[in-house]
Coordinates of N, CA and C in Angstrom, one line a residue:
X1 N -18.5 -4.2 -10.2 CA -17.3 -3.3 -10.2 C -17.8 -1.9 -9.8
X2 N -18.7 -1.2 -10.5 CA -19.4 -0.1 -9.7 C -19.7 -0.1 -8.7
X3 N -20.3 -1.1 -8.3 CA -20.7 -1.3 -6.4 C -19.2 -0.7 -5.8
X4 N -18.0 -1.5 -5.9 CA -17.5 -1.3 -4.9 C -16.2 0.3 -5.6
X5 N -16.5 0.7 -6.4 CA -16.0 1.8 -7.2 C -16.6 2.9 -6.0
X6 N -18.4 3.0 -6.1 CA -18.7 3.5 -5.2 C -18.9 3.6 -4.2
X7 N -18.5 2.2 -2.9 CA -18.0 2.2 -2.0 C -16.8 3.0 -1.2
X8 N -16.2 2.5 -2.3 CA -14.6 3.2 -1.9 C -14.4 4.9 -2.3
X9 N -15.3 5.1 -3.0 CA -15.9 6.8 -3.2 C -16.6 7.5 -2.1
X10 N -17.5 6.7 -1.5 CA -17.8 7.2 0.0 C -17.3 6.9 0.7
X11 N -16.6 5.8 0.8 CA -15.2 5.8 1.9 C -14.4 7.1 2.1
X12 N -13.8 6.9 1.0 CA -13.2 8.3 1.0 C -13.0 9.6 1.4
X13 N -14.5 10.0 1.3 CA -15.5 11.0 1.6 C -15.4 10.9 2.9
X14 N -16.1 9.9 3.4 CA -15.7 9.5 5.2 C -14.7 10.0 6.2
X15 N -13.7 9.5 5.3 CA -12.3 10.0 5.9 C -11.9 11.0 6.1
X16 N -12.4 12.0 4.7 CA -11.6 13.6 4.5 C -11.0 13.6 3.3
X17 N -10.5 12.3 2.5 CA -9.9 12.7 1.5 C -10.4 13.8 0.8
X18 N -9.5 14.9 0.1 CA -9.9 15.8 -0.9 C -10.2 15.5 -2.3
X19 N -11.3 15.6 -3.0 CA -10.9 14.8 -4.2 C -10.7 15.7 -5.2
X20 N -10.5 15.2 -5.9 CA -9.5 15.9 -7.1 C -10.0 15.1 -8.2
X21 N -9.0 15.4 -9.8 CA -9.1 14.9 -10.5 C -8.3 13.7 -10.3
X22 N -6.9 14.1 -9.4 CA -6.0 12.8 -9.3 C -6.6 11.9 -8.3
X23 N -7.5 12.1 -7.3 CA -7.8 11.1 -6.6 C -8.4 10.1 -7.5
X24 N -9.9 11.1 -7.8 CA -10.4 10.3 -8.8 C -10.2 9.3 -10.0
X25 N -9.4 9.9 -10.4 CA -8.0 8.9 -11.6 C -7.9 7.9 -10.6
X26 N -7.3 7.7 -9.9 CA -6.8 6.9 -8.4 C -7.5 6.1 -8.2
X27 N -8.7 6.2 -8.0 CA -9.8 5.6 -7.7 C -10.1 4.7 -8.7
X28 N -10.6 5.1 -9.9 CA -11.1 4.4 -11.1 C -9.8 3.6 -11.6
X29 N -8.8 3.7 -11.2 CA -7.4 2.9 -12.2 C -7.6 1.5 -11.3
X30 N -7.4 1.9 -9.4 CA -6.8 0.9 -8.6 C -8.1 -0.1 -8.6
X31 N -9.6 0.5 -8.3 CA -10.7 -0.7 -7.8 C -10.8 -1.8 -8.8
X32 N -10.5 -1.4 -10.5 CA -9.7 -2.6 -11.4 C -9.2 -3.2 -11.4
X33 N -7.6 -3.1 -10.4 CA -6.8 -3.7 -10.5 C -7.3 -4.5 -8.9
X34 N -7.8 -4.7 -8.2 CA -8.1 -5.3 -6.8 C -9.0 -6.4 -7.4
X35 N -9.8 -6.1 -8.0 CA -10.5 -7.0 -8.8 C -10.0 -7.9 -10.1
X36 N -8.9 -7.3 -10.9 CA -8.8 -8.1 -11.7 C -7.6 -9.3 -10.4
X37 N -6.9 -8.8 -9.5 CA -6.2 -9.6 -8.7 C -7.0 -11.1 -8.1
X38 N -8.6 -10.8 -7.9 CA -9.1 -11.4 -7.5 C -9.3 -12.3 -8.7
X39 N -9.7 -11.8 -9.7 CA -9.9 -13.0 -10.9 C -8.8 -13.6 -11.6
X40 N -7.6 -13.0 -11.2 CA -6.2 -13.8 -11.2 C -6.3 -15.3 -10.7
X41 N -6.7 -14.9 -9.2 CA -6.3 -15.5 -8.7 C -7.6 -16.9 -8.2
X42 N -9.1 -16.6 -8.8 CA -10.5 -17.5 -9.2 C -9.7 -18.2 -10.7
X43 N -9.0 -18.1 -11.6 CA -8.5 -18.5 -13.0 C -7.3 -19.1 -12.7
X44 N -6.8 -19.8 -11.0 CA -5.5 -20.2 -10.9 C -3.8 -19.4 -11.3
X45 N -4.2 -18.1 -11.8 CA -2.6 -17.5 -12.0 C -2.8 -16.5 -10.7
X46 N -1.3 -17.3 -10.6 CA -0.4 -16.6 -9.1 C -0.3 -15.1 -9.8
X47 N -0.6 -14.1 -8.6 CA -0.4 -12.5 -8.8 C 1.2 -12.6 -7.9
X48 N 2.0 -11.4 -8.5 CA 3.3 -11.5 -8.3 C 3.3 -10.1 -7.1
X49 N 4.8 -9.9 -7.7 CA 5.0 -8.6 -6.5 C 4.2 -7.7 -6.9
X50 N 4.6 -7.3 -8.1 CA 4.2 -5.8 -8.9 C 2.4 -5.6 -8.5
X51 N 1.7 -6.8 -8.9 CA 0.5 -7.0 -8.3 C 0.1 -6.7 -6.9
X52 N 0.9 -7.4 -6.0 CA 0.5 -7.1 -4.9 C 1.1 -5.7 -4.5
X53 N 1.8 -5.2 -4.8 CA 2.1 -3.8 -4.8 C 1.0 -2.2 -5.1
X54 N 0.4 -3.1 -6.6 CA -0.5 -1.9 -6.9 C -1.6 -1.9 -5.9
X55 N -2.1 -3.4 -5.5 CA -3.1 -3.1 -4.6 C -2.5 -2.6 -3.1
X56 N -1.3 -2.8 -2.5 CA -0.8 -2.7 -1.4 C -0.6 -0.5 -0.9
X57 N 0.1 -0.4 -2.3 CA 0.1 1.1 -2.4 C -1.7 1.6 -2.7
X58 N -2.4 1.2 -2.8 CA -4.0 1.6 -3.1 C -4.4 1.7 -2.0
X59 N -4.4 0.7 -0.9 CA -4.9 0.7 0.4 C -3.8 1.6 1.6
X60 N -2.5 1.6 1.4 CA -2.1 2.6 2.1 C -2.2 4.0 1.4
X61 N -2.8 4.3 0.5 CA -2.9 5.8 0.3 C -4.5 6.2 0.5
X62 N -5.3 5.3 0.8 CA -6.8 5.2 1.4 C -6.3 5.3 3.0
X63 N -4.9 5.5 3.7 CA -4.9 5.1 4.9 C -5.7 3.9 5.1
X64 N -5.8 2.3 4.6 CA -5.9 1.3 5.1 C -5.0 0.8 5.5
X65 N -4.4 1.0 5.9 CA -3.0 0.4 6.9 C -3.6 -1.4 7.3
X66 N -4.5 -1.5 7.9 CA -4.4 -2.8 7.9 C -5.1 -3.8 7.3
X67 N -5.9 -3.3 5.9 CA -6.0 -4.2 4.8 C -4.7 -4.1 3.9
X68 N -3.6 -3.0 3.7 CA -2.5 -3.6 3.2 C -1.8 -4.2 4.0
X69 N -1.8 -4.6 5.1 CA -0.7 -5.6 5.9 C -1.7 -7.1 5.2
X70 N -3.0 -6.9 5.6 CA -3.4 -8.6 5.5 C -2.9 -9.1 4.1
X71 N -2.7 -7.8 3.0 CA -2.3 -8.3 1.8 C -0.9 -8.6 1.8
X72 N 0.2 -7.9 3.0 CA 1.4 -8.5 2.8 C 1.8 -9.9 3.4
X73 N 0.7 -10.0 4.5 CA 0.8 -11.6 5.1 C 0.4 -12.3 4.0
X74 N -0.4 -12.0 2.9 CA -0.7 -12.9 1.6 C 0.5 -13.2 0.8
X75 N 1.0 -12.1 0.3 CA 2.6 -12.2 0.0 C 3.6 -12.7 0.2
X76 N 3.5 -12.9 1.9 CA 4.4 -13.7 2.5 C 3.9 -15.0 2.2
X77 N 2.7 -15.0 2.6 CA 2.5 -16.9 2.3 C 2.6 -17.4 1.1
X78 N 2.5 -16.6 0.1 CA 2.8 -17.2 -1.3 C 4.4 -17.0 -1.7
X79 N 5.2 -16.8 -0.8 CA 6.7 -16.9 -0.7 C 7.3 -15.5 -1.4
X80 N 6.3 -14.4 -1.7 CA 6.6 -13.5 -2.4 C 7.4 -12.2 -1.4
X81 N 8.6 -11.7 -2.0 CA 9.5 -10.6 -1.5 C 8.8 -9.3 -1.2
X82 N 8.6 -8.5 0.0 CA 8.4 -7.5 -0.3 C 9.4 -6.5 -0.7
X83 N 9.3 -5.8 -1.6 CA 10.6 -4.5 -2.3 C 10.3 -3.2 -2.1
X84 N 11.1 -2.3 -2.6 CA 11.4 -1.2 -1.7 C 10.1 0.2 -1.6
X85 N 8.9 -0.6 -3.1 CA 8.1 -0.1 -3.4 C 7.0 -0.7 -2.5
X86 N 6.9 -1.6 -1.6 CA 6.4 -2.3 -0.8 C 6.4 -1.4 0.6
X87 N 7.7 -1.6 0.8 CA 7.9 -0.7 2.4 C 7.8 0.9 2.2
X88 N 8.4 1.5 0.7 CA 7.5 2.8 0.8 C 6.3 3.3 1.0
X89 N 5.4 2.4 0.5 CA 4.2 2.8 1.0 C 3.6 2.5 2.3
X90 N 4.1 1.6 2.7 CA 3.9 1.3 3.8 C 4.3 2.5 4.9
X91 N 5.7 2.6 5.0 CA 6.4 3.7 5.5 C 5.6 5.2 5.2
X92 N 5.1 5.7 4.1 CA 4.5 6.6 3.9 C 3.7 6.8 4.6
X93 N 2.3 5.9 4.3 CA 1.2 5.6 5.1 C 1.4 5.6 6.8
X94 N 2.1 4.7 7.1 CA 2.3 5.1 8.6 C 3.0 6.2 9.3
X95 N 3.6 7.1 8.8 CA 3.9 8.1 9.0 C 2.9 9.3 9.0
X96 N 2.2 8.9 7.8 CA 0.9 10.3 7.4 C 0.3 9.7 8.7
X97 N 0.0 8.7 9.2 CA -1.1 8.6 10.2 C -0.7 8.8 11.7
X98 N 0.4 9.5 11.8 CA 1.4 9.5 12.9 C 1.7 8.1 13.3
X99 N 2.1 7.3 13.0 CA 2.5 5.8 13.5 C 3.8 5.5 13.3
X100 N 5.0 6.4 13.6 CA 6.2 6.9 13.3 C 7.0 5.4 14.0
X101 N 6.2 5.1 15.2 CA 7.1 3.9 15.8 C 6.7 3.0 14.9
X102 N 6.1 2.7 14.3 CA 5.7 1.1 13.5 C 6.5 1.8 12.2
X103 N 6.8 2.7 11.7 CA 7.2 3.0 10.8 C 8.5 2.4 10.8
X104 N 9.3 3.3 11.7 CA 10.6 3.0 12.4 C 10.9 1.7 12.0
X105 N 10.1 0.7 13.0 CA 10.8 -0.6 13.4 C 10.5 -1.3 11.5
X106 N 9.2 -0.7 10.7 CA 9.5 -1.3 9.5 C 10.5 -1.4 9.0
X107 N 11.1 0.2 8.8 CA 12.3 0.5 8.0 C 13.6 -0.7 8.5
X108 N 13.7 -0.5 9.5 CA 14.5 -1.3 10.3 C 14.5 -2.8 10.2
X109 N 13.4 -3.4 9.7 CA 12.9 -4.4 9.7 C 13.6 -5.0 8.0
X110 N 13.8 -4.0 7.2 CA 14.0 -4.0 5.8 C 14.9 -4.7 5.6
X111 N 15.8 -5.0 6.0 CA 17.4 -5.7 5.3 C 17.3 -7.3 6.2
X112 N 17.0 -7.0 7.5 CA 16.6 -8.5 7.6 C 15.5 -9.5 6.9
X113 N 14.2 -8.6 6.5 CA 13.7 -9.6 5.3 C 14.3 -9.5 3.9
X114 N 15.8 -9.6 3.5 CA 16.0 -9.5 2.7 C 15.8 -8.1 1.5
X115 N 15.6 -7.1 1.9 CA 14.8 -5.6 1.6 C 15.6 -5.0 1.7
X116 N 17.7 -4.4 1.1 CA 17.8 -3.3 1.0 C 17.3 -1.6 0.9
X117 N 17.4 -0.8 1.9 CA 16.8 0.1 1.5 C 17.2 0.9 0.5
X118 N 16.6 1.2 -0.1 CA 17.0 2.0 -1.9 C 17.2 3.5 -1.3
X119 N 17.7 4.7 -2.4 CA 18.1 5.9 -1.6 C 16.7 6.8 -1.5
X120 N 15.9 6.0 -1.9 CA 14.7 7.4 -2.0 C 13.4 6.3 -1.6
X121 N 13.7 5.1 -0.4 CA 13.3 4.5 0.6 C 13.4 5.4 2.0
X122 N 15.0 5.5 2.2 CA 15.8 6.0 3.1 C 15.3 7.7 3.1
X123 N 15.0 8.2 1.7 CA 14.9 9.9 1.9 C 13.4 9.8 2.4
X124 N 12.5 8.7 2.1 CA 10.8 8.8 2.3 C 11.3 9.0 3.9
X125 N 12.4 7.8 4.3 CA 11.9 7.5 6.1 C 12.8 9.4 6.8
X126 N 14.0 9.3 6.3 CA 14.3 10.6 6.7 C 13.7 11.8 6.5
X127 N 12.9 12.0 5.8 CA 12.0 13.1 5.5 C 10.9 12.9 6.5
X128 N 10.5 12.1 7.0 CA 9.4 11.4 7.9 C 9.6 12.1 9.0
X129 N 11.2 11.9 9.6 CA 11.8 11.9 10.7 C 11.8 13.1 11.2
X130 N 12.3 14.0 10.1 CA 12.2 15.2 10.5 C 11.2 16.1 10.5
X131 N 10.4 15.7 9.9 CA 9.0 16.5 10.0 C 8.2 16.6 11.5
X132 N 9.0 15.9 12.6 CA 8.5 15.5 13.7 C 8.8 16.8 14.5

């Protein structure tokens, strides 16, 4: 668990993140929870939404954008919903990286996979919009 604690510490670093005490918090709460997902799921119990969520919002606020998608195609194969805390972060994340069109078509994408957008889904994407 330290190994990859401090992986994702010089990751970080890599990118620009500023660290703080809240990154740091951030840091030490989430590399737990990615790992205990993994031993969830070495012990046979299915990890749900909320699960895939904490790790999904972890990797989009690292700007991994595309290790949280491979965890939503996980989601999807295990028949699991994404919700509105799903596409916010998502939405968030591709916006901070300018990726405004993948954003877009997500938001958009929301009510046909069954994903009402919630009002402070809609304020993340219109706040987005306008900042352009």
């Amino acid at each position: 668990m330290v190994d990859k604690a401090s992986d994702a510490f010089k990751d970080m670093l890599q990118r620009g993140v500023t660290l703080n005490v809240v990154t740091l918090t951030l840091l030490l709460v989430d590399i737990p929870r990615a790992l205990e997902i993994k031993k969830m799921q070495d012990d046979g119990i299915q990890a749900d939404v909320f699960s895939f969520n904490a790790l999904i919002q972890s990797f989009c606020r690292m700007n991994k954008i595309d290790e949280a998608q491979r965890l939503l195609v996980s989601m999807l194969t295990l028949d699991l919903n994404p919700d509105n805390h799903t596409y916010a972060a998502f939405i968030r994340a591709l916006c901070k990286s300018g990726r405004f069109d993948e954003a877009k078509n997500l938001f958009f994408s929301m009510e046909a996979n069954g994903c009402i957008p919630d009002v402070l889904t809609c304020k993340l994407y219109l706040d987005s919009i306008i900042q352009l």
